């Protein structure tokens, strides 16, 4: 489809060129297109290029012979692994010769893993596939995802990562980072046609938009304006303008509704942008960005932080991203009854009827 995909293909075949007979004779129609200005469009792709492309695919698939692992020599294995959003791939090498290839398509749940977890899953799949070669022997594990090389020093792990780390502890491996552009396993996990299909998908434009200001909210704003003495002072509203009974603030090309000093009203506005099914319970920074598109009031940032901090759904479901709190410390043993009293709050209980 483009020059970048051509270079990826040539990078894969060039790695195994010492195992391909007359590689320098087969590849020139394609390598010539990588020169500056040679690959202008798909019209540059001639029948000679297509023939060279098909022949290189054939020899890579048929003529590359898998080598037997030599157990009499120091067993140095290089394991290249890589993951894309569609699946993972790896190749097992010994002294530059391929011993085995493997690839695996991600399941629906696995496609929603983070990038780091997908890269680690690629390693786990490869080690399970080649456990008979690698278990009990030292080898090198090369990946183009650099954070994996610091996996042993991560202070906190979730349950899935802890389970994978327990499996990795069975292997004697040394992690090494390799640049993605020279990682030959990329070709096993990435499918260029899928990327092209995504880019070629039509973009649907919205035909209508829904205003964030409902009729009920507009009435509540007008009522709150009347009870807020701040808006009765001319100096305060000098930089504002009034339209349809609402006070507006204009900053550049953005016009926002000024919300009066009504804690219940402000909290309801924050709830609209935070608890809506399509909002996804954003954090305080994202919540402020969403609210500021339509509304403004003093201390909006502080109110948003307090709202997110007291959201029961966020506290129950969102993982802590900060530093661990440390080990629990025992309390001093009291000498007499009622000398030390502890208490906690029970929150988010269902509402009673009646």
Coordinates of C-alpha atoms in Angstrom, one line a residue:
X1 CA 0.0 0.0 0.0
X2 CA 2.8 2.4 0.8
X3 CA 6.6 2.8 1.2
X4 CA 6.5 2.1 4.9
X5 CA 4.9 -1.3 4.4
X6 CA 7.4 -2.2 1.6
X7 CA 10.3 -1.4 4.0
X8 CA 8.8 -3.6 6.7
X9 CA 8.5 -6.5 4.2
X10 CA 12.1 -6.0 3.0
X11 CA 13.3 -5.8 6.6
X12 CA 11.8 -9.2 7.4
X13 CA 13.2 -10.9 4.3
X14 CA 16.6 -9.2 4.6
X15 CA 17.1 -10.7 8.1
X16 CA 17.0 -14.2 6.6
X17 CA 18.9 -13.3 3.4
X18 CA 21.8 -15.7 4.4
X19 CA 19.3 -18.6 4.2
X20 CA 17.8 -17.5 0.9
X21 CA 19.5 -18.5 -2.3
X22 CA 20.2 -15.5 -4.7
X23 CA 18.5 -13.0 -2.4
X24 CA 20.4 -10.1 -4.1
X25 CA 19.0 -11.2 -7.5
X26 CA 15.4 -11.5 -6.3
X27 CA 15.1 -8.3 -4.2
X28 CA 16.3 -5.4 -6.5
X29 CA 12.9 -4.6 -8.1
X30 CA 11.6 -3.9 -4.6
X31 CA 14.7 -2.4 -3.1
X32 CA 14.9 0.1 -6.0
X33 CA 11.5 1.5 -4.9
X34 CA 13.0 2.5 -1.5
X35 CA 15.2 5.1 -3.1
X36 CA 14.2 8.7 -2.6
X37 CA 11.4 9.7 -4.9
X38 CA 11.1 6.2 -6.5
X39 CA 7.8 5.1 -4.8
X40 CA 5.4 7.9 -5.7
X41 CA 2.2 6.0 -5.8
X42 CA 0.8 2.5 -6.5
X43 CA 1.4 3.1 -10.2
X44 CA 5.1 2.7 -9.4
X45 CA 4.4 -1.0 -8.6
X46 CA 5.1 -2.8 -11.8
X47 CA 4.5 -6.4 -12.8
X48 CA 8.2 -7.0 -12.2
X49 CA 7.8 -5.8 -8.6
X50 CA 4.8 -8.0 -8.1
X51 CA 6.7 -11.0 -9.4
X52 CA 9.7 -10.3 -7.0
X53 CA 7.3 -9.8 -4.1
X54 CA 5.5 -13.2 -4.7
X55 CA 8.9 -15.0 -5.2
X56 CA 10.3 -13.6 -1.9
X57 CA 7.2 -14.6 -0.1
X58 CA 7.5 -18.1 -1.5
X59 CA 11.2 -18.6 -0.6
X60 CA 10.7 -17.2 2.9
X61 CA 7.8 -19.6 3.5
X62 CA 9.3 -22.7 1.8
X63 CA 13.1 -22.3 1.6
X64 CA 13.9 -21.2 5.1
X65 CA 14.6 -24.4 7.0
X66 CA 14.1 -24.5 10.7
X67 CA 17.2 -25.5 12.6
X68 CA 17.4 -28.1 15.4
X69 CA 18.5 -26.7 18.7
X70 CA 22.0 -27.8 19.6
X71 CA 22.0 -28.9 23.2
X72 CA 25.7 -29.7 23.2
X73 CA 26.7 -26.1 22.9
X74 CA 25.9 -23.2 25.4
X75 CA 22.2 -22.8 24.7
X76 CA 22.0 -19.1 23.9
X77 CA 18.5 -18.4 22.7
X78 CA 17.2 -15.0 21.4
X79 CA 13.5 -14.7 21.7
X80 CA 12.0 -11.8 19.8
X81 CA 8.4 -11.0 20.8
X82 CA 6.0 -8.4 19.7
X83 CA 2.3 -7.5 20.1
X84 CA -0.1 -5.4 18.1
X85 CA -3.7 -4.6 18.7
X86 CA -4.7 -7.7 16.8
X87 CA -2.4 -10.4 18.0
X88 CA 1.1 -11.4 19.1
X89 CA 4.0 -13.0 17.3
X90 CA 7.5 -14.4 18.3
X91 CA 10.4 -16.2 16.7
X92 CA 12.9 -18.5 18.5
X93 CA 16.5 -18.2 17.3
X94 CA 19.8 -19.9 18.0
X95 CA 22.9 -18.4 16.6
X96 CA 20.8 -16.5 14.1
X97 CA 19.0 -19.5 12.7
X98 CA 15.2 -19.8 13.3
X99 CA 14.1 -22.8 15.5
X100 CA 10.4 -22.0 15.6
X101 CA 7.8 -19.3 14.8
X102 CA 4.6 -18.7 16.6
X103 CA 1.7 -16.2 16.5
X104 CA -1.6 -15.9 18.3
X105 CA -4.7 -13.8 17.7
X106 CA -6.0 -11.9 20.7
X107 CA -9.4 -12.7 22.1
X108 CA -12.0 -10.0 22.5
X109 CA -11.0 -9.4 26.1
X110 CA -7.3 -9.4 25.3
X111 CA -7.7 -6.7 22.7
X112 CA -8.7 -4.4 25.5
X113 CA -5.6 -5.0 27.6
X114 CA -3.1 -2.2 27.9
X115 CA -0.2 -2.1 25.6
X116 CA 2.2 -3.3 28.3
X117 CA -0.1 -6.2 29.2
X118 CA -0.4 -7.2 25.5
X119 CA 3.4 -7.1 25.1
X120 CA 3.8 -9.2 28.2
X121 CA 1.1 -11.6 27.0
X122 CA 3.1 -12.1 23.8
X123 CA 6.0 -13.2 25.9
X124 CA 3.9 -15.5 28.1
X125 CA 2.4 -17.2 25.0
X126 CA 5.9 -17.7 23.4
X127 CA 7.3 -19.2 26.7
X128 CA 4.3 -21.6 27.0
X129 CA 4.8 -22.6 23.3
X130 CA 8.5 -23.3 23.7
X131 CA 8.7 -24.4 27.3
X132 CA 10.4 -27.6 26.2
X133 CA 13.3 -25.7 24.8
X134 CA 13.7 -22.9 27.4
X135 CA 12.8 -24.1 30.8
X136 CA 15.9 -24.8 32.9
X137 CA 18.2 -23.1 30.4
X138 CA 19.5 -19.5 30.2
X139 CA 18.4 -17.4 27.3
X140 CA 17.9 -13.9 26.2
X141 CA 14.5 -12.3 25.8
X142 CA 14.4 -9.4 23.4
X143 CA 11.4 -7.1 23.1
X144 CA 10.7 -3.7 21.5
X145 CA 8.6 -2.6 24.5
X146 CA 11.2 -1.1 26.8
X147 CA 9.0 -0.9 30.0
X148 CA 9.1 -4.7 30.1
X149 CA 12.8 -4.7 30.8
X150 CA 12.0 -3.0 34.2
X151 CA 9.2 -5.5 35.1
X152 CA 11.1 -7.0 38.0
X153 CA 11.2 -3.6 39.8
X154 CA 7.5 -2.7 39.5
X155 CA 6.3 -2.1 43.1
X156 CA 2.7 -3.1 42.5
X157 CA 1.1 -5.6 40.2
X158 CA -2.6 -6.5 39.5
X159 CA -3.7 -10.1 39.8
X160 CA -3.2 -10.9 36.1
X161 CA 0.3 -9.5 36.1
X162 CA 1.2 -11.3 39.3
X163 CA 0.0 -14.6 37.9
X164 CA 2.2 -14.0 34.8
X165 CA 5.2 -13.0 36.9
X166 CA 4.8 -16.3 38.8
X167 CA 5.0 -18.2 35.5
X168 CA 8.1 -16.1 34.4
X169 CA 9.9 -17.0 37.6
X170 CA 10.3 -20.5 36.2
X171 CA 12.6 -19.3 33.4
X172 CA 16.2 -18.1 33.6
X173 CA 16.0 -15.2 31.1
X174 CA 17.8 -11.9 30.6
X175 CA 15.6 -9.1 29.3
X176 CA 17.0 -6.9 26.5
X177 CA 15.4 -4.0 24.6
X178 CA 15.5 -3.9 20.8
X179 CA 14.3 -1.1 18.6
X180 CA 10.9 -1.9 16.9
X181 CA 12.3 -1.1 13.4
X182 CA 14.7 -4.1 13.7
X183 CA 12.3 -6.5 15.5
X184 CA 11.6 -9.3 13.0
X185 CA 8.7 -10.5 15.1
X186 CA 6.7 -7.4 14.0
X187 CA 5.7 -9.1 10.8
X188 CA 4.1 -12.0 12.7
X189 CA 1.8 -9.8 14.7
X190 CA 1.0 -6.9 12.4
X191 CA -1.2 -7.2 9.3
X192 CA -0.8 -4.2 6.9
X193 CA -4.2 -4.8 5.2
X194 CA -6.0 -4.4 8.5
X195 CA -4.5 -1.0 9.0
X196 CA -5.4 0.0 5.5
X197 CA -9.0 -1.1 6.0
X198 CA -9.3 1.0 9.1
X199 CA -7.9 4.1 7.4
X200 CA -10.2 3.6 4.5
X201 CA -13.3 3.4 6.6
X202 CA -15.8 6.2 5.9
X203 CA -16.2 8.9 8.5
X204 CA -19.8 9.5 9.5
X205 CA -20.6 13.2 10.3
X206 CA -23.2 13.9 13.0
X207 CA -26.4 15.3 11.6
X208 CA -27.6 16.9 14.9
X209 CA -26.2 17.9 18.2
X210 CA -27.9 18.0 21.6
X211 CA -27.4 21.1 23.8
X212 CA -26.1 20.4 27.3
X213 CA -28.6 23.0 28.7
X214 CA -32.0 21.5 29.4
X215 CA -35.2 23.5 30.0
X216 CA -35.2 22.5 33.7
X217 CA -31.6 23.5 34.2
X218 CA -32.2 26.9 32.5
X219 CA -35.1 27.5 35.0
X220 CA -32.9 26.6 37.9
X221 CA -30.1 28.9 36.7
X222 CA -32.5 31.9 36.4
X223 CA -33.9 31.2 39.9
X224 CA -30.4 30.9 41.4
X225 CA -29.4 34.2 39.8
X226 CA -32.1 36.0 41.7
X227 CA -31.0 34.7 45.0
X228 CA -27.3 35.3 44.4
X229 CA -26.3 38.9 45.5
X230 CA -23.1 38.7 43.5
X231 CA -25.0 39.3 40.2
X232 CA -26.8 42.4 41.6
X233 CA -23.5 44.3 41.7
X234 CA -22.8 46.1 38.4
X235 CA -19.0 45.9 38.8
X236 CA -19.2 42.0 38.9
X237 CA -21.2 41.6 35.8
X238 CA -19.4 44.3 33.8
X239 CA -17.5 41.8 31.8
X240 CA -20.5 39.5 31.3
X241 CA -23.5 39.8 29.0
X242 CA -27.0 38.7 29.5
X243 CA -29.0 36.6 27.0
X244 CA -32.4 35.0 27.4
X245 CA -32.1 35.5 31.2
X246 CA -28.7 33.8 31.5
X247 CA -25.3 35.4 32.3
X248 CA -22.7 34.5 29.7
X249 CA -18.9 34.8 29.8
X250 CA -17.0 35.0 26.5
X251 CA -13.3 34.0 26.3
X252 CA -12.0 34.1 22.7
X253 CA -14.3 32.1 20.6
X254 CA -15.8 30.2 23.5
X255 CA -19.0 31.4 25.3
X256 CA -19.8 29.8 28.7
X257 CA -22.8 30.1 31.1
X258 CA -21.8 31.6 34.4
X259 CA -23.2 29.4 37.2
X260 CA -24.4 31.2 40.4
X261 CA -23.3 30.3 43.9
X262 CA -25.6 27.3 44.4
X263 CA -23.8 24.2 45.7
X264 CA -26.6 21.8 44.7
X265 CA -26.9 23.3 41.2
X266 CA -23.1 23.1 40.7
X267 CA -23.0 19.5 41.9
X268 CA -25.8 18.5 39.6
X269 CA -23.9 20.0 36.6
X270 CA -20.8 18.1 37.6
X271 CA -22.9 14.9 37.9
X272 CA -24.2 15.4 34.3
X273 CA -20.7 15.4 32.9
X274 CA -19.3 12.8 35.3
X275 CA -22.0 10.1 35.8
X276 CA -23.6 10.1 32.3
X277 CA -23.3 6.6 30.8
X278 CA -21.3 8.0 27.9
X279 CA -19.0 10.0 30.1
X280 CA -17.2 7.1 31.6
X281 CA -16.6 8.7 35.0
X282 CA -13.6 10.9 34.0
X283 CA -11.0 12.2 36.4
X284 CA -11.0 15.7 37.8
X285 CA -8.8 17.1 35.0
X286 CA -10.9 15.7 32.2
X287 CA -14.1 16.7 34.1
X288 CA -13.0 20.3 34.3
X289 CA -12.3 20.3 30.5
X290 CA -15.8 18.9 29.8
X291 CA -17.6 21.4 32.1
X292 CA -15.6 24.4 30.8
X293 CA -16.9 23.8 27.3
X294 CA -20.3 25.2 28.5
X295 CA -20.1 26.4 32.1
X296 CA -17.9 28.5 34.4
X297 CA -17.9 29.4 38.0
X298 CA -15.2 30.3 40.6
X299 CA -13.4 27.3 42.2
X300 CA -14.5 25.0 39.5
X301 CA -11.3 23.0 39.7
X302 CA -11.6 22.5 43.5
X303 CA -15.3 21.5 43.2
X304 CA -14.4 19.0 40.4
X305 CA -11.6 17.4 42.5
X306 CA -13.9 17.1 45.5
X307 CA -16.7 15.6 43.4
X308 CA -14.4 12.9 41.9
X309 CA -12.8 12.2 45.3
X310 CA -16.3 11.5 46.8
X311 CA -17.7 9.5 43.8
X312 CA -18.4 6.1 45.2
X313 CA -18.2 4.3 41.8
X314 CA -14.7 5.8 41.2
X315 CA -13.5 4.9 44.6
X316 CA -14.7 1.3 44.2
X317 CA -13.6 0.6 40.7
X318 CA -10.6 2.8 39.8
X319 CA -7.2 1.4 40.7
X320 CA -4.8 3.6 42.7
X321 CA -2.1 5.0 40.5
X322 CA 0.0 6.7 43.2
X323 CA 2.7 5.3 45.4
X324 CA 1.6 2.5 47.8
X325 CA 0.5 3.4 51.2
X326 CA 3.0 1.1 52.9
X327 CA 2.5 -1.6 55.5
X328 CA -0.2 -1.5 58.2
X329 CA 1.0 -0.3 61.6
X330 CA -0.5 -1.8 64.8
X331 CA -2.3 0.5 67.2
X332 CA -1.2 0.8 70.8
X333 CA -3.0 -1.6 73.1
X334 CA -5.4 0.3 75.4
X335 CA -5.2 -0.2 79.2
X336 CA -8.9 0.2 79.9
X337 CA -12.3 -0.2 78.2
X338 CA -13.4 2.8 76.0
X339 CA -9.9 4.2 76.1
X340 CA -9.6 3.9 72.3
X341 CA -12.6 4.0 70.0
X342 CA -12.4 3.3 66.2
X343 CA -15.1 4.1 63.7
X344 CA -15.7 4.0 59.9
X345 CA -18.3 5.3 57.5
X346 CA -20.8 3.1 55.6
X347 CA -21.6 4.9 52.4
X348 CA -23.5 4.2 49.1
X349 CA -26.4 2.3 50.8
X350 CA -29.6 1.8 48.8
X351 CA -32.3 4.3 49.5
X352 CA -35.3 3.1 51.6
X353 CA -38.9 3.4 50.4
X354 CA -41.4 5.3 52.5

